[in-house]
C-alpha cells in the first residue's frame, strides 16, 4: 500500500507538551466555528506519526527557529 508523508502545523499544546513522539498513533480532529455553533469532527483515525517538529525516531534534524510546530503523519493518497 502506498503511503505519503503529510505535515500538519499544530499549536504547542496540540503536540501534547512533548508527550507525542514518532511511532505514536494519533487521530486528526478539526474544529469548525461559525456564528451559531462550534463543531469538532474526526478527519483521520489512528495515523502513524513519522516525525514531531524536528524529531524523526531517534534522529534530530536541523530546525528552522521560525517554523511552526508540526507533526508529520503517514497517510494514503486518498486520505
Short mmCIF file of C-alpha atoms in Angstrom, two decimals, residues 15-67:
data_model
loop_
_atom_site.label_atom_id
_atom_site.label_comp_id
_atom_site.label_asym_id
_atom_site.label_seq_id
_atom_site.Cartn_x
_atom_site.Cartn_y
_atom_site.Cartn_z
CA UNK A 15 1.75 18.39 20.43
CA UNK A 16 0.80 17.24 23.95
CA UNK A 17 3.58 19.19 25.62
CA UNK A 18 6.33 16.85 24.47
CA UNK A 19 4.48 13.57 25.09
CA UNK A 20 3.84 12.99 21.38
CA UNK A 21 6.67 11.04 19.76
CA UNK A 22 7.50 9.46 16.41
CA UNK A 23 5.99 5.97 16.37
CA UNK A 24 2.78 7.01 18.17
CA UNK A 25 -0.65 6.86 16.53
CA UNK A 26 -2.99 9.86 16.55
CA UNK A 27 -6.45 10.94 15.46
CA UNK A 28 -6.77 14.18 13.47
CA UNK A 29 -9.65 16.42 14.54
CA UNK A 30 -10.92 19.66 13.03
CA UNK A 31 -12.94 22.26 14.91
CA UNK A 32 -15.31 24.30 12.76
CA UNK A 33 -16.76 27.52 14.15
CA UNK A 34 -19.45 29.78 12.78
CA UNK A 35 -21.68 32.43 14.36
CA UNK A 36 -24.04 29.93 15.98
CA UNK A 37 -22.24 26.67 16.58
CA UNK A 38 -18.82 25.13 17.18
CA UNK A 39 -18.41 21.56 15.98
CA UNK A 40 -15.46 19.14 16.14
CA UNK A 41 -15.20 16.32 13.61
CA UNK A 42 -12.74 13.45 13.27
CA UNK A 43 -10.91 13.62 9.92
CA UNK A 44 -8.47 10.70 10.34
CA UNK A 45 -8.06 7.94 12.91
CA UNK A 46 -5.02 6.07 14.23
CA UNK A 47 -2.49 7.69 11.86
CA UNK A 48 1.17 6.74 12.38
CA UNK A 49 3.41 9.63 13.49
CA UNK A 50 6.60 9.82 11.40
CA UNK A 51 8.05 12.96 12.99
CA UNK A 52 7.27 15.62 15.60
CA UNK A 53 8.82 19.02 14.92
CA UNK A 54 12.47 18.18 14.26
CA UNK A 55 12.41 14.63 15.71
CA UNK A 56 12.34 11.57 13.45
CA UNK A 57 12.66 8.43 15.53
CA UNK A 58 15.92 8.77 17.46
CA UNK A 59 17.35 11.28 14.97
CA UNK A 60 17.09 15.05 15.17
CA UNK A 61 17.17 17.19 12.05
CA UNK A 62 18.14 20.84 11.89
CA UNK A 63 15.18 23.02 12.87
CA UNK A 64 14.22 26.43 11.49
CA UNK A 65 13.63 28.64 14.56
CA UNK A 66 10.80 30.43 12.70
CA UNK A 67 8.99 27.20 11.77
#
